[in-house]
């Protein structure tokens, strides 16, 4: 049996990543592919509990960068072992909303944790698993934040702990992603997501079909 393809979606805040991931999975299913959706942090019972821990600081105890890094890694390790590897082995494709590049971008470029160490710890967490393709949904920080504001207003939601970081942090994250795309040009496909949703999703679909057929 052919192993499933592992497809990850990445990007800064407000890139529309999660909506694109959902639409992509629906299209793949409609086209007759076996596919599951996953997200990080989360996707397992442990992961969803970690996600809650990561969303807000305890009032008197800010989360340190290293503790934050290991929480993301723990969620990832569980997701890889419990969900992603078993699905791929059964020939099921996996579309994951964020994966290892998020840690490089946010904790590495954003927080300043050493990138080589992050890559090493990550390799342990994912048991060597790498995405077949990573769709980097790129958007200028200012536009991403405008979208985020609209989304939060519609959902009557507040910014979470990471969304509340200064603009400089989010600029480093975006630049970090662009750096990662230059470092791994064969794996990471940058897609400008400031345009019309349906056209952007069409482009994602074309890239994914090529990976699945290839
Ligand atoms: P999201 O579900 O809106 O993408 O939220 C996840 C948040 O967690 C987002 O702000 C990015 C952040 N994050 C990291 O900082 N490091 C990571 O490794 C992952 C997976 C997410």
CSV table of C-alpha atoms and ligand atoms in Angstrom, one decimal:
chain,number,residue,atom,x,y,z
A,1,UNK,CA,0.0,0.0,0.0
A,2,UNK,CA,1.2,3.5,-0.8
A,3,UNK,CA,1.9,5.7,2.2
A,4,UNK,CA,-0.3,8.7,2.6
A,5,UNK,CA,1.1,12.2,1.9
A,6,UNK,CA,1.7,14.5,4.8
A,7,UNK,CA,0.7,18.1,4.0
A,8,UNK,CA,1.2,21.0,6.4
A,9,UNK,CA,-0.2,24.5,6.4
A,10,UNK,CA,1.8,27.3,7.9
A,11,UNK,CA,1.7,31.1,8.2
A,12,UNK,CA,1.5,34.1,10.4
A,13,UNK,CA,-1.6,35.2,12.2
A,14,UNK,CA,-4.6,36.1,10.0
A,15,UNK,CA,-3.3,34.3,7.0
A,16,UNK,CA,-6.6,32.3,6.6
A,17,UNK,CA,-4.7,29.1,7.2
A,18,UNK,CA,-7.4,27.3,9.2
A,19,UNK,CA,-10.2,28.1,6.7
A,20,UNK,CA,-8.0,27.1,3.8
A,21,UNK,CA,-7.1,23.8,5.6
A,22,UNK,CA,-10.8,23.0,6.1
A,23,UNK,CA,-11.7,23.8,2.5
A,24,UNK,CA,-8.7,21.8,1.1
A,25,UNK,CA,-9.7,18.8,3.2
A,26,UNK,CA,-13.3,19.0,1.9
A,27,UNK,CA,-12.1,19.2,-1.7
A,28,UNK,CA,-9.8,16.3,-1.3
A,29,UNK,CA,-12.6,14.2,0.3
A,30,UNK,CA,-14.9,15.2,-2.6
A,31,UNK,CA,-12.3,14.1,-5.1
A,32,UNK,CA,-12.3,10.7,-3.5
A,33,UNK,CA,-9.1,10.9,-1.5
A,34,UNK,CA,-8.8,9.4,2.0
A,35,UNK,CA,-7.8,12.3,4.2
A,36,UNK,CA,-7.9,13.5,7.8
A,37,UNK,CA,-7.4,16.9,9.2
A,38,UNK,CA,-5.2,17.6,12.3
A,39,UNK,CA,-4.2,20.8,14.0
A,40,UNK,CA,-1.4,22.0,16.3
A,41,UNK,CA,-1.3,22.5,19.1
A,42,UNK,CA,-4.1,19.9,19.7
A,43,UNK,CA,-5.5,17.0,17.8
A,44,UNK,CA,-5.3,14.5,20.7
A,45,UNK,CA,-6.8,14.7,24.2
A,46,UNK,CA,-3.3,15.6,25.6
A,47,UNK,CA,-2.8,18.1,22.8
A,48,UNK,CA,-6.1,19.9,23.3
A,49,UNK,CA,-5.3,20.2,27.1
A,50,UNK,CA,-1.9,21.6,26.2
A,51,UNK,CA,-3.6,24.0,23.7
A,52,UNK,CA,-5.7,25.4,26.6
A,53,UNK,CA,-2.6,25.8,28.8
A,54,UNK,CA,-0.9,27.7,26.0
A,55,UNK,CA,-3.7,30.2,25.3
A,56,UNK,CA,-3.5,32.4,28.4
A,57,UNK,CA,-0.9,33.2,31.0
A,58,UNK,CA,-1.5,32.6,34.7
A,59,UNK,CA,-1.9,36.2,35.9
A,60,UNK,CA,1.2,36.0,38.2
A,61,UNK,CA,3.3,33.6,36.2
A,62,UNK,CA,4.2,34.4,32.6
A,63,UNK,CA,5.1,31.3,30.5
A,64,UNK,CA,8.8,31.1,29.8
A,65,UNK,CA,10.1,30.6,26.2
A,66,UNK,CA,11.6,27.2,27.0
A,67,UNK,CA,8.6,25.9,28.8
A,68,UNK,CA,6.4,27.1,25.9
A,69,UNK,CA,8.7,25.3,23.4
A,70,UNK,CA,8.4,22.0,25.2
A,71,UNK,CA,4.6,22.3,25.5
A,72,UNK,CA,4.3,22.7,21.8
A,73,UNK,CA,6.8,19.8,21.3
A,74,UNK,CA,4.8,17.5,23.7
A,75,UNK,CA,1.6,18.2,21.8
A,76,UNK,CA,3.3,17.5,18.5
A,77,UNK,CA,5.0,14.2,19.7
A,78,UNK,CA,1.6,12.9,20.9
A,79,UNK,CA,-0.1,13.9,17.6
A,80,UNK,CA,2.6,12.3,15.5
A,81,UNK,CA,2.5,9.0,17.4
A,82,UNK,CA,-1.2,8.7,18.0
A,83,UNK,CA,-2.6,10.2,14.8
A,84,UNK,CA,-0.3,11.1,12.0
A,85,UNK,CA,2.0,8.1,11.6
A,86,UNK,CA,-0.8,5.5,11.9
A,87,UNK,CA,-2.9,7.4,9.3
A,88,UNK,CA,0.0,7.7,6.8
A,89,UNK,CA,0.8,4.0,7.2
A,90,UNK,CA,-2.7,3.1,6.2
A,91,UNK,CA,-2.4,5.2,3.0
A,92,UNK,CA,-4.5,8.1,4.4
A,93,UNK,CA,-3.4,11.6,3.6
A,94,UNK,CA,-3.0,14.0,6.5
A,95,UNK,CA,-3.5,17.8,6.3
A,96,UNK,CA,-2.1,19.5,9.4
A,97,UNK,CA,-2.8,23.1,10.4
A,98,UNK,CA,0.6,24.1,11.7
A,99,UNK,CA,3.6,21.7,12.4
A,100,UNK,CA,7.3,22.0,13.1
A,101,UNK,CA,7.9,25.2,11.1
A,102,UNK,CA,5.6,27.0,13.5
A,103,UNK,CA,8.1,26.3,16.3
A,104,UNK,CA,11.0,27.5,14.2
A,105,UNK,CA,9.1,30.7,13.3
A,106,UNK,CA,7.5,31.6,16.6
A,107,UNK,CA,9.9,30.2,19.3
A,108,UNK,CA,13.0,30.5,17.1
A,109,UNK,CA,12.7,33.7,15.1
A,110,UNK,CA,10.0,35.2,17.3
A,111,UNK,CA,11.3,34.5,20.8
A,112,UNK,CA,14.9,34.0,19.9
A,113,UNK,CA,15.4,30.4,21.1
A,114,UNK,CA,18.4,28.9,19.2
A,115,UNK,CA,17.1,27.5,15.9
A,116,UNK,CA,19.5,24.5,15.6
A,117,UNK,CA,18.4,23.3,19.1
A,118,UNK,CA,14.8,23.7,18.1
A,119,UNK,CA,15.4,21.6,15.0
A,120,UNK,CA,17.1,18.9,17.1
A,121,UNK,CA,14.4,18.7,19.7
A,122,UNK,CA,11.8,18.7,17.0
A,123,UNK,CA,13.5,15.8,15.2
A,124,UNK,CA,13.0,13.7,18.4
A,125,UNK,CA,9.4,14.8,18.9
A,126,UNK,CA,8.4,13.9,15.3
A,127,UNK,CA,10.4,10.6,15.1
A,128,UNK,CA,12.1,12.0,11.9
A,129,UNK,CA,8.8,12.7,10.1
A,130,UNK,CA,8.9,15.6,7.6
A,131,UNK,CA,6.0,17.0,5.6
A,132,UNK,CA,5.9,16.0,1.9
A,133,UNK,CA,4.9,19.6,1.2
A,134,UNK,CA,4.4,22.7,3.4
A,135,UNK,CA,2.1,25.4,2.1
A,136,UNK,CA,3.3,28.7,3.6
A,137,UNK,CA,0.3,31.1,3.5
A,138,UNK,CA,2.0,34.4,3.5
A,139,UNK,CA,0.5,37.7,4.4
A,140,UNK,CA,1.9,41.1,5.4
A,141,UNK,CA,1.6,41.4,9.2
A,142,UNK,CA,-0.6,44.5,9.1
A,143,UNK,CA,-3.1,42.9,6.7
A,144,UNK,CA,-3.1,39.7,8.8
A,145,UNK,CA,-4.0,41.7,11.9
A,146,UNK,CA,-6.8,43.5,10.2
A,147,UNK,CA,-8.3,40.1,9.3
A,148,UNK,CA,-7.8,38.9,12.8
A,149,UNK,CA,-9.6,41.8,14.2
A,150,UNK,CA,-12.6,41.2,11.9
A,151,UNK,CA,-12.6,37.5,12.8
A,152,UNK,CA,-12.4,38.2,16.6
A,153,UNK,CA,-15.1,40.8,16.4
A,154,UNK,CA,-17.4,38.4,14.5
A,155,UNK,CA,-16.8,35.6,17.0
A,156,UNK,CA,-16.9,38.0,19.9
A,157,UNK,CA,-13.4,36.7,20.9
A,158,UNK,CA,-10.3,38.3,22.5
A,159,UNK,CA,-6.8,38.0,21.2
A,160,UNK,CA,-5.0,35.1,22.8
A,161,UNK,CA,-1.6,35.1,24.5
A,162,UNK,CA,0.5,35.0,21.3
A,163,UNK,CA,-1.7,37.2,19.2
A,164,UNK,CA,-1.3,39.9,21.9
A,165,UNK,CA,2.5,40.0,21.3
A,166,UNK,CA,4.0,43.2,19.9
A,167,UNK,CA,3.9,43.8,16.1
A,168,UNK,CA,7.8,43.4,16.1
A,169,UNK,CA,7.4,39.8,17.3
A,170,UNK,CA,5.0,39.0,14.5
A,171,UNK,CA,7.2,40.7,11.9
A,172,UNK,CA,10.1,38.4,13.1
A,173,UNK,CA,7.8,35.4,12.8
A,174,UNK,CA,6.8,36.3,9.2
A,175,UNK,CA,10.4,37.1,8.2
A,176,UNK,CA,11.4,33.8,9.8
A,177,UNK,CA,8.9,31.9,7.7
A,178,UNK,CA,10.3,33.5,4.6
A,179,UNK,CA,13.8,32.5,5.7
A,180,UNK,CA,12.6,28.9,6.2
A,181,UNK,CA,11.1,28.9,2.7
A,182,UNK,CA,14.5,29.9,1.3
A,183,UNK,CA,16.2,27.2,3.3
A,184,UNK,CA,13.9,24.4,2.2
A,185,UNK,CA,12.7,25.5,-1.3
A,186,UNK,CA,11.8,22.0,-2.4
A,187,UNK,CA,9.5,21.4,0.6
A,188,UNK,CA,8.0,24.8,1.4
A,189,UNK,CA,5.8,26.5,-1.1
A,190,UNK,CA,5.0,30.2,-0.4
A,191,UNK,CA,1.6,31.2,-1.4
A,192,UNK,CA,0.5,34.9,-1.3
A,193,UNK,CA,-2.8,34.8,0.6
A,194,UNK,CA,-3.8,38.4,0.4
A,195,UNK,CA,-5.9,37.8,-2.7
A,196,UNK,CA,-9.4,36.3,-3.3
A,197,UNK,CA,-10.0,33.3,-1.1
A,198,UNK,CA,-11.2,31.0,-3.9
A,199,UNK,CA,-8.2,31.7,-6.1
A,200,UNK,CA,-5.8,31.1,-3.3
A,201,UNK,CA,-7.5,27.9,-2.4
A,202,UNK,CA,-7.4,26.8,-6.1
A,203,UNK,CA,-3.6,27.3,-6.0
A,204,UNK,CA,-3.3,25.2,-2.8
A,205,UNK,CA,-5.4,22.5,-4.5
A,206,UNK,CA,-3.1,22.5,-7.6
A,207,UNK,CA,0.0,22.1,-5.5
A,208,UNK,CA,-1.5,19.3,-3.4
A,209,UNK,CA,-2.8,17.4,-6.4
A,210,UNK,CA,0.7,17.4,-7.9
A,211,UNK,CA,2.1,16.1,-4.6
A,212,UNK,CA,-0.5,13.3,-4.4
A,213,UNK,CA,-0.1,12.3,-8.0
A,214,UNK,CA,3.7,12.5,-7.9
B,1,LIG,P1,-3.8,28.9,15.7
B,1,LIG,O1,-4.6,27.7,16.0
B,1,LIG,O2,-4.6,30.1,15.6
B,1,LIG,O3,-2.8,28.7,14.6
B,1,LIG,O4,-2.9,29.1,17.1
B,1,LIG,C1,-1.8,28.5,17.4
B,1,LIG,C2,-0.9,29.6,18.0
B,1,LIG,O5,0.2,28.9,18.6
B,1,LIG,C3,-0.4,30.6,17.0
B,1,LIG,O6,-0.3,31.8,17.6
B,1,LIG,C4,1.0,30.1,16.7
B,1,LIG,C5,1.4,29.4,18.0
B,1,LIG,N1,2.4,28.3,17.8
B,1,LIG,C6,3.7,28.5,18.3
B,1,LIG,O7,4.0,29.5,18.8
B,1,LIG,N2,4.6,27.4,18.1
B,1,LIG,C7,4.2,26.2,17.6
B,1,LIG,O8,5.0,25.3,17.5
B,1,LIG,C8,2.8,26.1,17.2
B,1,LIG,C9,2.4,24.8,16.6
B,1,LIG,C10,1.9,27.1,17.3
